[in-house]
Structure formats: structure tokens, C-alpha cells
Amino acid sequence: MSDTLTDLPAIAALRARLADLPGPALLAAGAIGAGHGHDETGNLECLPALVLRPSCTEEVSRMLAACHDLDLKVVVQGGRTGLSNGATPRAGEVALSLDRMTRLDPVDPVSGSIVAEAGVSLQRVQEAAEAAGLSFGVDIGARGTATVGGICATNAGGLNVIRHGMTRAHVISLEVVLADGRVMGHTRSLAKDNSGPDLKQLFIGSEGILGVITRVCLALRPAPGPAATFFGSAPGIAAARALLARLRRDAPAALLAFEIIDRPLFDRITTAGHVSPIAPGAVQVLVELEEGADPDHLGAVLMEAIEAGELEDATLAASGSQRAALWALREACAEAVFSLTAPVGFDIGLPTAAMEAFLHDARTGLEAALPGIGIYVFGHLGDGNLHYIVDTDQPDTVAQIVFGALAAHGGAISAEHGLGREKAKYLPLVRNAAELDVLRGLKQLLDPRGILNPGRVLP
Amino acid sequence: MSDTLTDLPAIAALRARLADLPGPALLAAGAIGAGHGHDETGNLECLPALVLRPSCTEEVSRMLAACHDLDLKVVVQGGRTGLSNGATPRAGEVALSLDRMTRLDPVDPVSGSIVAEAGVSLQRVQEAAEAAGLSFGVDIGARGTATVGGICATNAGGLNVIRHGMTRAHVISLEVVLADGRVMGHTRSLAKDNSGPDLKQLFIGSEGILGVITRVCLALRPAPGPAATFFGSAPGIAAARALLARLRRDAPAALLAFEIIDRPLFDRITTAGHVSPIAPGAVQVLVELEEGADPDHLGAVLMEAIEAGELEDATLAASGSQRAALWALREACAEAVFSLTAPVGFDIGLPTAAMEAFLHDARTGLEAALPGIGIYVFGHLGDGNLHYIVDTDQPDTVAQIVFGALAAHGGAISAEHGLGREKAKYLPLVRNAAELDVLRGLKQLLDPRGILNPGRVLP
């Protein structure tokens, strides 16, 4: 399909308009690698009609202006590690890949910031920060491939959100190219700017439907010291929630992570060969506190939690290798999920107060519709974000039930992965008519011809 | 003027439409206190034609829908502690005061959050957090009067921005009423929600021109422990910047505050009777580090800073009372400014790298235009936010020079106070044509008749 599409007059006209750009700036059919055909979801439908590979903001501007004039639809591609089919091309779309924009400026040690082009990997930012005695507050498993543009456009979360916030909290400023090629914003390290509404916020988490982020100034933080880590078992979600409240109030240092693994998933992890350091319970918790947590104080708090029935068993990491072993249990969740027959994953956000009620209603609904169905839950209880996995060959039925329960309990249909094409149709479940109107109005304002990532986010 | 305006047919029609609301919901001419005529800037022009005082979101919605239908302009009022004339009525405007919406829900200890109506004071939020063993990360001098709605609508900053961020960083969710009365958003404690663009960000810091914030869910943090505080003298801004970079990299705990006071202002403070604990330098620095800072480690870092010429003298607070005495010097800045003949204050943001160049250019420009002019500088160097005070009877000339230098160095014409009516006309200095178009488009999208805070923010 893509071969014939590249012969469309509009594609030919685009190539003519950009003919003066150097060779690597355009990839035509035949030269396009399969990677440009999908994101981490892996659902390749077709290759893009053309891949545009700008080397700088000015080229992004020229390319988008041309696509706008020619009414060509554009799919924006970063590291393509997304999990919601946002970067997967549809027939006839031109891909705009930021993979050649990889300039990373030196760390500014005074303001504690760094400027990166959109194609720089998250890991390079982390390493540059560390070399300057600082750190970057966002970390996700795909750090080596995920890009600065991608984590900003999707407002990536990760393991330390409870303490440091999502990517939005780390963006000082950004530059963006609108659908018609106009350039907005800057990458100065202006920590405070209340000169009118903060337009950059529109583009963070908008998944490329409102503009293309080209460069970003990111805030860095002090390098973290050694954390205090423990692994425990709780008799249920309610107990884990009570433990969370206790730690927020009484723990000797701030929470860096509060992760859970439910019993069905944990049993798969131990069956696969991992050794549990404690007697498992209905819910396993992995908790990390910031440096400076006095071990005696923490031990006393954990004893109180055991006496209150919030914990059944717990072990504190006494060394870096023990800490790594505890985190290996959490990281084993992914492989345990992939070992299921047909895992369908939901990345849900909930007010922590609604957690038990949602889990009850979703399970009841699923078991009524699909008796014997396998349900596995793990994730970031500390920020109300669970990965809810169902082993099923009926993903649509399951999605209706899960999202229905979620909407009834005031949840988010995506806590961190975004909507892409996979979840766009469910947006009306969690946004009212006024909100959908405003979203459509924003899209119309910033991309009047609808050329940017069409079909993503907005139903 | 306001007396005749209350007789306008539209005002009479508004009163008729809201006649079923209980007495306190409307204040007519004669019952309107002078406080409704100005904000902290103090420039009373006239009283509002009517004061609308809703008790709940539904009443806000009814009132705005009526004003929208009748094409009545509305000025939104919170605690009226703003410093840019945003809440000061213009002739014929109806005031919408949130002062009766003062419901504060109990702290949710599990998610670490609290829901407040717009009229709740910042101090009540702080006290509720403290009673639950937590804290709220925003603090400003006007805490007793400033409201939750106001600090969100203006994205208030304050003393701890370097560590905890501005108000935006503490808003989990919010409910807003659009100009035509439609209600958007919610106040659930959804820490993570990537279900499409985050619309609430539009309203934080928009100074009421896009919608009226009615209720907010705020994030709370762990209660702070005892901080480490020192006061020192530096030979100049460049040295203070070098010290800032050193502390970001080498300090034994994260920076909570990095404040400066220049010599001319500090001399006024000591002349007024405050005693300096050190030999003053060109720039005084007040620095605070998070709890857990090892004093020996900090002392060693300060010795290195002295050897490097970044500090000339320094004293570490050894007790809570010593710490309070050091902060009293910083807090004396306000009274020292008010004691000037005709102080004109600018609340400017700059990339820290551009700080010296801006200060040089602004001083050179001012002294050329107005020989012998008095210039005083203090503020939050750690987040690039200075209060730049000029003692002058020619505020417009001074503003042109200061904002001109600021724009040339990539600064913000308001770092934290907002634009209101005072600085709206300078917005084109720091926003390009595309940005101004988008801002006007947002205003048109959300307030098509231009009834909300007209003349504020947008030129």
C-alpha cells in the first residue's frame, strides 16, 4: 500500500518542495526501515509514505508548513517506545521522525538545567546530569530508546512519580512547531515566568496532536543518596493503603516509591524461579524512602504497621545488592505478564480512596462476563496508578468492562501511557461535553487542517 | 460612577435573573465595601457595579451564564492580595467574589491531598496539612488573606519555589467554570492522568481570563524537618551565582531557598536598626538547605566557597532563634522598599546565566536616562527571580528601560506576580506573533464574548 501512496501527487509535491535538503532528511519508500511502521505496541499496519528527518527546528518548520499546504497527514515519531499505537502510521501518513535532532547542550550548573533536542535519549540526559553531580528526575524502562521529545509529548511517568512528579514537573521551557510551521516558545532556563498563561503546558502530554516539540530545557535535581528500601506483604489493598498513609505521615524520609504486586502475579514470578524474601501475602509492597531515613526510626514504624495488621511480614534491604534483589522482583512483573497467553494491559489511574471499590467492581464484571478469567495487578499504588492485566482473547469486551468501572469510580483511562489510537475512543467516558468541546477547539485552533497525528487522542 | 452604572438595564436584568438567590449572594451599590474596589496595588478607580458572592459552583455557573447572556463584564476577586491590578474593577464591571466558598475537606492521608473551595485561605490549607502531620509546599507573605483560587489562578510562587515549585506543581486537579457557565474538571485525587491534554493547566496562571476556578485538589508533602540556614556576603552577583552552582552540586542536602539582598538595600535595612551578623558585601545571600544536611559537610563546602572567593564572610544558624533572626533580615526588605520615596517594583525572571548582563544593561540605561536614580535589588536568585526596585517618579520611562533590557536578555516581565492590568501592555515584548495569536485564540475559544477579566493579561 505504501508503495503506491508514495506516488500520490501530494507526496511528489512534498519531495519537490524539500528537494534542496540533504539526503538523510528524507527517506522514500524502499529506504524506510520496518521500525518506522510501529511503536512498542508492535501493530504494524503499513510503512509511512515518506519519512521526514529534520536536523533542526527550521527544517521541522519547513516540513510542517509544506505538509500543511499540501494537506498531508503527519505521524510524529520519537523513540517509538510508546504503548498506545500513537506513533504507528496509518495509510498515507508521512512520518516526521526527530531521530536526527540529537544535540545535547552542556549542563548549566547554576540553574541546574540542560537543553536537549527532541531526539536525545532519556539515558543521555540522565548520564549528562550524573556527570555534573546532579540527576534527572524521570526514569522509565525504555530510557535507552525513549527520547526527550517523546517523554515530554506523552508526559511520561515512571517509577519515581510519587516523589518527583511526571515529566511535566521537570520541563522548564520548550520550543514547539505548530502544524502550519510557526515556531513558539524557547529553551531558556526561566524557572519562573508568570507572563500570562503558560502555553508550553498545552503541548506536554498532548501526544503530538497540537504541535511538534523540537527542543526542551529540563530541570535537574541533586544527585540522590542511598535510599532505604523494604519489601513486605500486606493482607489486602486496604491494608496497603493504610500503610501508605502511615508512611506519608510517620516515615523518617519522603517516599520515593510505593509499588505493589498482587498474589496471582507474584506466584507466577516465584514459580518462574525468583525467590521471595518473605512469606507472600495477598499484596506485596516494595517501598523506597529518600536518603537520610534513620533505620531505627523506620524499623519502629514498620513494627507499628505490623501490629496494626497493615503488614504481615517485611524485610529491609541491608545492602545495595539486597536492594537490587528486591527491585528485581518488581521488575520481573513485566516478564511474568508477557508469559501469559494473551495479556491485555490497562494503565489505569484512580483516586487511592476508590481503589478497592474499582478492583471489586471490575473483577465482578469480568468474572460475570468471562468466567474463570485471569486478572493480575501490579504498579504504583503510591500515585494511584495500577497496571491491570487481563489474560483474554476478548480485549474489546474486557476494555468496556474495565473502563466502565473506571469511569464510574472517577478514574483515568490512561495514567501514564497516553491514549494514542488504542484508547482515543474511550475518552468520552472520562471527559464531559464541555471538556470534549474545549479539546476539539484547541485542536482546531492549533491544527486547523487536522494534519498532526490524526485519529490519536481525540475520538 | 458606579452608582449610575448599577441602574443600567443589564445590571437590573442580572439582579432579576438571580433574584431567587439568598441575600448574601448579591451586594448592590451602598452595601459594597471599599475592599472590592482594589487589590494590594491599592489603585481604587471605582467600586464594582454589583458584587456576586456565590456559595457553590452551581451558583458560579448560574451567575456567569447570566453575565454571558447579558454581555456584562466580570472582574474575578479572591483575597485581593494581587500586586498587578488584576482584581481592581473597571467602570461597569460586576465583581465575582469567591469569599463565601470556604469549604475545606478533611486531609486525605492516603493520597496526601486536600480539597478546598476557591475562597479558602492559604493559611487554612497549611494548618490543615500540619494538623495531619503533612505540609503544603506553597508559602507567601499574604498567606492569611490570599485564597486557594487566587494562588492557583495566578500560579503563586513564594519562598520555596527552588525546592517545591510554584503553585502549579501542587495542583492535582481543579474544577473551573467557563465564561458561559459550563463546568469543567473535577477535584478527585488523581495523581496521574494522561487521558489527553491536561486542560487544567490552561487555567493555572491565566489570571481569570479563561475561566473561574471554583474548587481545587492540592497535593501535600511530608512535614519538613529542621533546615540548615546560613547568611553570607558575596563580592558580587557573579560570585553568588558560582556559590549557587557549588551548592547545587556539593551541598549535603537539597536547596530550599537561595535569596539575595544587594548592598544599597541592605544598608537601608541596617540603618533602620537591624544588625548584620557578618561584614556586609556587595551581595548578601541567605541560603537554606533541607533537613539532614550534615553541619560538618556544609561547613567544609562553605570553606571551599570562601577560598574560591564566592563568599567573603558567612554565619551558620546554630538555633531556631538564630535562623529566625537571619530570615528577619530578608523579610525586612519589604519595609525597606516601602520606606523609599516612590518605589516602583519589578518582579522579573531571568535565566541565571543572563543575570549580570541584564543588571548591567538596566542600570546603564536607567542612569543615562535618569542620572542619580536609586536602584535596589533583592529576591530569589535561586530561581532566577529578582525584585528590582527603582525609586522614581517616572514609572513609565523606567518600565520601558527595564522591560526592554529584560526582553533583550530573554527574561520574563513577571516571574510571579502576573500581568493584571499593570503589565498587560508589555506582553508583546516577551511573546512572539504566533504566541500572541494562540493566546488570543484561547481567549476566543473559552470566553468568546470577552466578559472575564477584560483588559487583564492580553494587551
Tab-separated table of C-alpha atoms in Angstrom, chain A residues 7 26 41 64 73 130-131 161-162 166 187 192 210 217 266 285 295 344 346 365 400 427 437 443 450:
chain	number	residue	atom	x	y	z
A	7	ASP	CA	3.318	8.118	-5.969
A	26	LEU	CA	14.023	12.326	3.503
A	41	THR	CA	2.726	-1.953	20.691
A	64	LEU	CA	5.304	21.027	8.517
A	73	LYS	CA	-1.257	13.914	7.321
A	130	GLU	CA	25.162	12.471	36.658
A	131	ALA	CA	28.482	13.600	35.167
A	161	VAL	CA	6.469	9.925	40.250
A	162	ILE	CA	5.343	9.817	43.867
A	166	MET	CA	5.745	13.177	35.958
A	187	THR	CA	14.614	26.826	25.728
A	192	LYS	CA	9.676	31.345	36.913
A	210	LEU	CA	-1.274	20.084	18.907
A	217	CYS	CA	15.075	22.825	28.742
A	266	PHE	CA	3.677	-12.759	42.455
A	285	VAL	CA	4.664	-3.945	48.667
A	295	PRO	CA	16.930	2.758	60.087
A	344	VAL	CA	-4.328	-7.250	27.674
A	346	PHE	CA	-4.638	-1.380	31.200
A	365	GLY	CA	-17.969	-7.549	35.990
A	400	GLN	CA	-15.647	-1.990	28.022
A	427	LEU	CA	-12.082	9.466	26.025
A	437	ASP	CA	-15.626	20.771	23.125
A	443	LYS	CA	-7.164	21.119	18.043
A	450	GLY	CA	-6.018	18.256	11.264
